[in-house]
Coordinates of C-alpha atoms and ligand atoms in Angstrom, one line a residue:
M1 CA 33.7 27.0 -83.4
P2 CA 32.6 29.1 -86.4
E3 CA 33.1 32.9 -86.1
H4 CA 30.8 35.1 -88.1
T5 CA 31.5 38.8 -88.8
S6 CA 29.1 41.5 -89.6
D7 CA 28.9 45.3 -89.4
V8 CA 25.9 45.1 -87.1
V9 CA 24.5 42.2 -85.1
V10 CA 20.9 42.5 -83.9
I11 CA 19.7 40.4 -81.0
G12 CA 16.1 39.5 -81.4
A13 CA 13.9 39.1 -84.5
G14 CA 10.7 40.5 -83.3
L15 CA 9.2 43.4 -85.2
I16 CA 11.6 45.9 -83.8
G17 CA 14.7 43.8 -84.5
L18 CA 13.6 42.8 -88.0
A19 CA 12.6 46.4 -89.0
T20 CA 15.9 47.8 -87.6
A21 CA 17.9 45.1 -89.6
W22 CA 15.9 45.9 -92.7
R23 CA 16.5 49.7 -92.4
L24 CA 20.2 49.2 -91.8
A25 CA 20.6 46.8 -94.7
A26 CA 18.8 49.4 -96.9
D27 CA 21.6 51.8 -96.0
G28 CA 24.1 49.2 -97.3
I29 CA 25.2 47.9 -93.9
Q30 CA 25.9 44.2 -93.4
V31 CA 23.5 42.9 -90.7
T32 CA 23.1 39.6 -88.9
V33 CA 20.0 38.9 -86.7
C34 CA 20.0 36.2 -84.1
D35 CA 16.9 34.7 -82.7
P36 CA 15.9 31.0 -82.2
T37 CA 12.2 31.7 -83.0
P38 CA 11.9 34.8 -85.3
G39 CA 8.7 36.7 -84.6
G40 CA 7.6 34.0 -82.2
Q41 CA 7.3 36.0 -79.0
T42 CA 5.6 39.3 -78.2
S43 CA 5.2 40.2 -81.9
N44 CA 3.2 37.0 -82.4
V45 CA 0.7 37.7 -79.6
A46 CA 0.1 41.5 -80.0
A47 CA -3.2 42.7 -81.3
G48 CA -1.4 45.3 -83.5
M49 CA -3.2 48.5 -82.6
L50 CA -1.7 51.8 -83.7
A51 CA -3.1 53.8 -80.8
P52 CA -1.2 57.0 -80.2
V53 CA -4.5 58.8 -79.4
T54 CA -6.7 56.2 -77.8
E55 CA -3.9 54.9 -75.5
V56 CA -2.5 58.3 -74.5
E57 CA -1.7 58.5 -70.8
Y58 CA -1.8 61.7 -68.7
G59 CA 1.6 63.3 -68.5
E60 CA 3.5 61.2 -71.2
D61 CA 4.2 64.1 -73.6
D62 CA 7.6 62.9 -74.9
L63 CA 6.1 59.4 -75.6
L64 CA 3.1 60.9 -77.3
A65 CA 5.5 62.8 -79.7
L66 CA 7.3 59.6 -80.5
N67 CA 4.1 57.6 -80.9
L68 CA 2.6 60.2 -83.3
A69 CA 5.8 60.3 -85.3
S70 CA 5.7 56.6 -85.7
N71 CA 2.0 56.6 -86.6
D72 CA 2.8 59.1 -89.3
A73 CA 5.6 56.9 -90.6
W74 CA 3.6 53.7 -90.8
P75 CA 2.0 54.3 -94.2
S76 CA 5.3 54.9 -96.0
F77 CA 7.0 52.2 -94.0
A78 CA 4.3 49.7 -95.2
A79 CA 4.4 51.0 -98.8
E80 CA 8.1 50.5 -99.0
L81 CA 7.9 47.0 -97.5
E82 CA 5.1 46.1 -99.9
E83 CA 7.1 47.5 -102.9
L84 CA 10.1 45.4 -102.0
T85 CA 8.4 42.1 -101.1
G86 CA 5.1 42.2 -103.1
L87 CA 3.4 41.2 -99.8
S88 CA 1.0 43.1 -97.6
A89 CA 2.6 44.8 -94.5
G90 CA -0.8 44.3 -92.7
L91 CA -1.7 48.0 -92.3
H92 CA -5.5 48.3 -91.9
R93 CA -6.7 51.9 -92.0
T94 CA -10.0 51.7 -90.1
G95 CA -9.9 54.4 -87.4
T96 CA -10.9 53.6 -83.8
L97 CA -14.2 53.9 -82.0
S98 CA -13.9 54.1 -78.2
V99 CA -17.1 53.3 -76.4
A100 CA -18.4 53.5 -72.9
Y101 CA -21.0 51.2 -71.4
D102 CA -22.4 52.6 -68.1
V103 CA -22.6 56.3 -66.9
D104 CA -19.3 56.0 -65.0
D105 CA -17.6 54.6 -68.1
A106 CA -19.0 57.5 -70.1
A107 CA -17.7 60.1 -67.6
A108 CA -14.2 58.6 -67.8
L109 CA -14.3 58.5 -71.6
R110 CA -15.4 62.2 -71.7
R111 CA -12.6 63.2 -69.3
L112 CA -10.1 61.4 -71.6
A113 CA -11.6 63.1 -74.7
D114 CA -11.2 66.5 -73.0
Y115 CA -7.5 65.7 -72.4
Q116 CA -7.0 64.4 -75.9
R117 CA -8.5 67.7 -77.3
R118 CA -6.3 69.8 -75.1
L119 CA -3.3 68.0 -76.6
G120 CA -4.6 69.0 -80.1
L121 CA -5.5 65.4 -81.0
E122 CA -8.4 64.7 -83.4
V123 CA -11.3 63.2 -81.5
E124 CA -15.1 63.5 -82.0
E125 CA -17.6 62.8 -79.2
L126 CA -20.6 60.6 -80.1
S127 CA -23.8 59.7 -78.4
G128 CA -24.6 56.0 -77.9
R129 CA -26.9 56.1 -81.0
E130 CA -24.2 57.7 -83.1
A131 CA -21.7 55.1 -82.0
R132 CA -24.1 52.4 -83.0
R133 CA -24.6 54.0 -86.4
R134 CA -20.9 53.5 -87.0
E135 CA -21.0 50.0 -85.5
P136 CA -24.5 48.5 -85.8
L137 CA -23.7 45.3 -83.8
L138 CA -22.8 47.2 -80.7
A139 CA -25.0 46.6 -77.6
T140 CA -27.9 48.9 -77.2
G141 CA -26.5 49.6 -73.7
V142 CA -23.5 51.4 -75.1
S143 CA -24.0 54.9 -73.8
G144 CA -21.5 57.0 -75.6
G145 CA -18.4 57.0 -77.8
V146 CA -15.4 58.9 -79.1
W147 CA -14.4 58.5 -82.8
V148 CA -10.6 58.7 -83.4
P149 CA -10.0 58.7 -87.1
G150 CA -6.2 58.5 -87.0
D151 CA -5.7 55.3 -84.8
H152 CA -5.5 52.3 -87.1
S153 CA -4.1 48.7 -86.8
V154 CA -1.6 46.4 -88.2
D155 CA -1.9 42.6 -88.5
N156 CA 1.3 42.0 -86.5
R157 CA 1.7 38.4 -87.8
Q158 CA 1.5 39.6 -91.4
A159 CA 4.0 42.3 -90.7
V160 CA 6.4 39.8 -89.2
S161 CA 6.2 37.5 -92.3
T162 CA 6.6 40.5 -94.6
L163 CA 9.6 41.8 -92.7
L164 CA 11.2 38.3 -92.7
R165 CA 10.9 38.3 -96.5
A166 CA 12.2 41.9 -96.6
V167 CA 15.3 41.1 -94.6
D168 CA 16.0 38.0 -96.7
L169 CA 15.7 40.0 -99.9
S170 CA 18.0 42.7 -98.4
G171 CA 20.8 40.3 -97.7
V172 CA 20.4 40.2 -93.9
Q173 CA 21.8 37.0 -92.4
L174 CA 19.3 35.4 -90.0
I175 CA 20.8 32.9 -87.5
R176 CA 18.2 30.9 -85.7
E177 CA 20.1 30.6 -82.4
R178 CA 19.8 32.1 -78.9
V179 CA 22.3 34.7 -77.9
T180 CA 23.9 33.6 -74.6
R181 CA 25.9 36.7 -73.9
V182 CA 27.3 39.9 -75.3
I183 CA 31.1 39.6 -75.9
T184 CA 32.9 42.6 -74.4
R185 CA 36.5 43.8 -74.0
G186 CA 36.7 46.4 -71.2
T187 CA 33.8 48.8 -71.8
T188 CA 33.3 47.9 -75.5
A189 CA 30.8 45.4 -77.0
L190 CA 32.5 43.3 -79.7
G191 CA 29.7 40.9 -80.7
V192 CA 27.6 38.0 -79.3
Q193 CA 28.1 34.4 -78.3
L194 CA 25.4 32.0 -79.5
A195 CA 24.0 28.9 -77.7
N196 CA 25.6 26.6 -80.3
G197 CA 29.0 27.9 -79.4
D198 CA 29.4 30.2 -82.5
T199 CA 30.2 33.8 -82.2
V200 CA 29.2 36.9 -84.3
H201 CA 31.7 39.7 -84.2
A202 CA 30.4 43.1 -85.2
D203 CA 31.1 46.9 -85.0
H204 CA 27.7 47.4 -83.3
V205 CA 25.4 45.2 -81.3
I206 CA 21.7 46.2 -81.1
A207 CA 19.7 44.6 -78.4
A208 CA 16.1 44.3 -79.5
T209 CA 15.5 41.9 -76.7
G210 CA 12.1 43.0 -75.4
P211 CA 11.0 41.5 -72.1
W212 CA 14.4 39.7 -71.6
S213 CA 16.5 42.9 -71.8
S214 CA 17.3 43.1 -68.2
Q215 CA 18.8 39.6 -68.4
L216 CA 21.3 40.1 -71.1
D217 CA 24.5 38.5 -70.0
G218 CA 27.8 40.3 -70.7
V219 CA 26.2 43.7 -70.0
P220 CA 27.2 45.0 -66.5
D221 CA 24.3 44.9 -64.0
E222 CA 24.2 48.7 -63.6
L223 CA 23.8 49.2 -67.4
R224 CA 20.9 46.7 -67.8
P225 CA 17.7 48.6 -68.4
P226 CA 14.8 48.1 -65.9
V227 CA 12.6 46.3 -68.4
R228 CA 10.1 43.8 -66.8
P229 CA 7.6 41.4 -68.4
V230 CA 3.9 42.4 -68.2
K231 CA 1.7 39.5 -69.3
G232 CA -1.2 40.0 -71.7
E233 CA -3.7 37.3 -72.7
V234 CA -5.3 37.7 -76.2
L235 CA -8.1 35.8 -77.9
R236 CA -8.6 35.3 -81.6
L237 CA -12.2 34.8 -82.7
R238 CA -13.5 33.9 -86.1
V239 CA -16.5 35.8 -87.4
P240 CA -19.0 33.7 -89.5
E241 CA -19.8 35.0 -92.9
V242 CA -23.3 36.0 -91.9
Y243 CA -22.0 38.5 -89.3
R244 CA -19.1 40.0 -91.4
P245 CA -17.8 42.5 -91.0
A246 CA -18.8 42.3 -87.3
L247 CA -16.8 45.5 -86.8
R248 CA -15.6 48.0 -89.3
H249 CA -13.2 49.8 -86.9
T250 CA -11.1 48.9 -84.0
V251 CA -13.3 49.2 -81.0
R252 CA -12.0 50.0 -77.5
A253 CA -14.5 49.7 -74.7
T254 CA -14.8 50.4 -71.1
A255 CA -17.5 48.2 -69.7
R256 CA -18.4 48.6 -66.0
G257 CA -14.8 49.9 -65.4
F258 CA -13.0 47.1 -67.3
S259 CA -11.1 47.8 -70.5
V260 CA -11.3 45.6 -73.6
Y261 CA -10.4 46.1 -77.2
L262 CA -11.6 44.3 -80.4
V263 CA -9.5 44.6 -83.5
P264 CA -11.0 43.3 -86.8
R265 CA -8.8 41.8 -89.5
P266 CA -9.8 41.9 -93.1
G267 CA -10.1 38.1 -93.3
G268 CA -12.8 37.8 -90.7
E269 CA -10.7 37.4 -87.5
L270 CA -11.5 39.5 -84.5
V271 CA -8.6 39.9 -82.0
V272 CA -9.7 40.6 -78.4
G273 CA -7.3 41.8 -75.8
A274 CA -5.8 42.2 -73.4
T275 CA -5.3 41.3 -69.8
T276 CA -2.5 43.0 -67.9
S277 CA -0.7 41.0 -65.1
E278 CA 2.6 41.2 -63.4
L279 CA 3.5 37.5 -63.1
G280 CA 7.1 37.5 -64.3
Y281 CA 7.8 35.3 -67.3
D282 CA 4.6 33.2 -66.9
T283 CA 2.8 32.8 -70.3
R284 CA 0.1 30.4 -69.3
V285 CA -3.4 31.3 -70.5
L286 CA -5.5 31.5 -67.3
A287 CA -9.2 30.7 -67.3
G288 CA -9.8 34.0 -65.4
G289 CA -8.1 36.0 -68.2
V290 CA -10.2 34.3 -70.9
F291 CA -13.4 34.8 -68.8
A292 CA -12.7 38.5 -68.3
L293 CA -12.0 39.2 -72.0
L294 CA -15.1 37.4 -73.1
R295 CA -17.3 38.9 -70.4
D296 CA -16.3 42.5 -71.4
A297 CA -16.3 41.8 -75.2
R298 CA -19.9 40.3 -75.1
T299 CA -21.1 43.3 -72.9
V300 CA -20.4 45.7 -75.8
L301 CA -20.7 43.2 -78.7
P302 CA -23.3 40.6 -77.9
I303 CA -22.7 38.5 -81.0
T304 CA -19.3 37.6 -79.4
D305 CA -21.2 34.5 -78.2
E306 CA -21.7 33.4 -81.8
L307 CA -18.1 33.6 -82.8
E308 CA -15.6 30.7 -82.9
L309 CA -12.8 30.9 -80.3
V310 CA -9.8 29.8 -82.4
E311 CA -6.9 30.8 -80.2
S312 CA -6.1 32.0 -76.7
I313 CA -2.5 33.0 -76.2
A314 CA -0.4 35.0 -73.7
G315 CA 2.6 37.2 -74.3
L316 CA 4.9 39.5 -72.4
R317 CA 5.1 43.2 -72.9
P318 CA 8.5 44.8 -72.2
A319 CA 7.6 47.4 -69.7
T320 CA 9.7 50.2 -68.1
P321 CA 9.2 52.3 -65.0
D322 CA 7.9 55.2 -67.2
N323 CA 6.1 53.1 -69.9
A324 CA 8.5 54.5 -72.5
P325 CA 11.1 52.6 -74.6
V326 CA 14.8 52.5 -74.2
L327 CA 16.6 53.6 -77.3
G328 CA 20.2 54.1 -78.4
P329 CA 23.5 54.2 -76.5
S330 CA 23.7 51.8 -73.5
G331 CA 26.8 53.0 -71.6
L332 CA 28.7 50.1 -73.1
D333 CA 30.5 51.3 -76.3
R334 CA 28.9 49.9 -79.5
L335 CA 25.9 48.4 -77.7
L336 CA 22.6 50.1 -78.5
W337 CA 19.2 49.3 -77.0
A338 CA 16.0 49.1 -79.0
T339 CA 13.7 47.8 -76.3
G340 CA 11.1 48.6 -73.6
H341 CA 8.3 49.4 -76.0
Y342 CA 5.7 48.1 -73.5
R343 CA 2.2 48.6 -75.1
N344 CA 3.4 50.3 -78.3
G345 CA 5.8 47.9 -80.0
V346 CA 3.9 47.6 -83.2
L347 CA 3.2 51.3 -83.4
L348 CA 6.8 52.2 -82.6
T349 CA 8.4 49.8 -85.1
P350 CA 9.0 52.3 -88.0
V351 CA 10.4 55.2 -85.8
T352 CA 12.6 52.8 -83.7
A353 CA 14.1 51.3 -86.8
Q354 CA 14.8 54.7 -88.3
L355 CA 16.3 56.1 -85.1
L356 CA 18.6 53.1 -84.6
A357 CA 19.7 53.1 -88.3
D358 CA 20.5 56.8 -88.0
T359 CA 22.4 56.2 -84.8
V360 CA 24.6 53.5 -86.4
R361 CA 25.2 55.7 -89.5
T362 CA 25.9 59.0 -87.7
G363 CA 27.1 57.9 -84.3
T364 CA 24.4 60.1 -82.7
L365 CA 20.8 59.3 -81.6
P366 CA 18.5 61.9 -83.3
D367 CA 16.8 64.4 -80.9
L368 CA 13.4 62.7 -81.2
G369 CA 15.0 59.7 -79.4
K370 CA 17.0 61.5 -76.7
P371 CA 14.2 61.4 -74.0
F372 CA 14.4 57.6 -74.2
L373 CA 18.1 57.0 -73.5
A374 CA 18.7 54.2 -70.9
N375 CA 20.7 56.6 -68.7
R376 CA 17.4 58.3 -67.6
F377 CA 17.0 55.5 -65.1
T378 CA 20.4 56.0 -63.5
H379 CA 21.0 59.8 -63.6
Ligands
LIG401 N1 -1.4 48.1 -76.7 C1 -2.3 47.1 -76.3 C2 -1.8 46.3 -75.2 O1 -0.7 46.5 -74.7 O2 -2.6 45.5 -74.7

């Protein structure tokens, strides 16, 4: 069976795996990426919000620092990709408007805005009328809002296509095969075995394996990170010309206690997401999920009823017990993790790629990545 060799083999061609491969190749490192369906899983389903401020959670300070660093890195990451490929990286700088529907929703939004301000984040509280001035098609029942100028979005599908072009132009070898196991000798990773029987031998193995990370054969059970799949259903709607742009900004809403977000794309698509369910690897789109998303979207944006429903899809977020990613050394020599990005995979793509490339180059995970080592779950 053919044996390939490479400096680095990356398992998984989602945004994280592709961006990491591209960064490494830019450093002159020979890279092979293995994935039967590049960009075809979580990166295809995501809505693509860059939401370090609007998705901040109480008590997640290390994660906030990483999220902000990656948000800051997105413009230059996108510019570099665009310069290399001549294609858009999909970055859409719109800011985000968070809105509340009833009085309880407004109280929760105000509490969150207080917390965001205490963290030094840029937020501006708005009345319902001021929120509608920014987004005239919002329901008259919207009772208040918070304007977050620094939270933008990325068309994740566009970013995948552009990264595929970038890795191709950078000499990365893409093998469209499933990795069946990591090949090891003693406590050292030597490469990967593929489903077609081929092997790839490499000095480093990077597992960008998302929701499947805890299942990676060849890695001893005690070193597999506790990453679990969390299902999300997402809808894609088409806005007719007469209503464009239905929204100018990403809109996040709490409507009678339920959360929904609406992410406009420049071409007239509106992405509505997302449900959150713990159903293992089930990616069926359930009627109840579609119902809930449409119910909440039309509460805050009544013209939702007039939009064409072009796609309903479900994907799996790679979640960890503390909602933060797993980066760098794995406990098995020469195997590095780039996984567990949960709700922030698109946002964390530039910083993850840079941290992993630095780790391969220097042998050390930079300080920004240290809180996210896999061993935090075992020590
Ligand atoms: N970050 C959006 C989501 O996970 O649904």
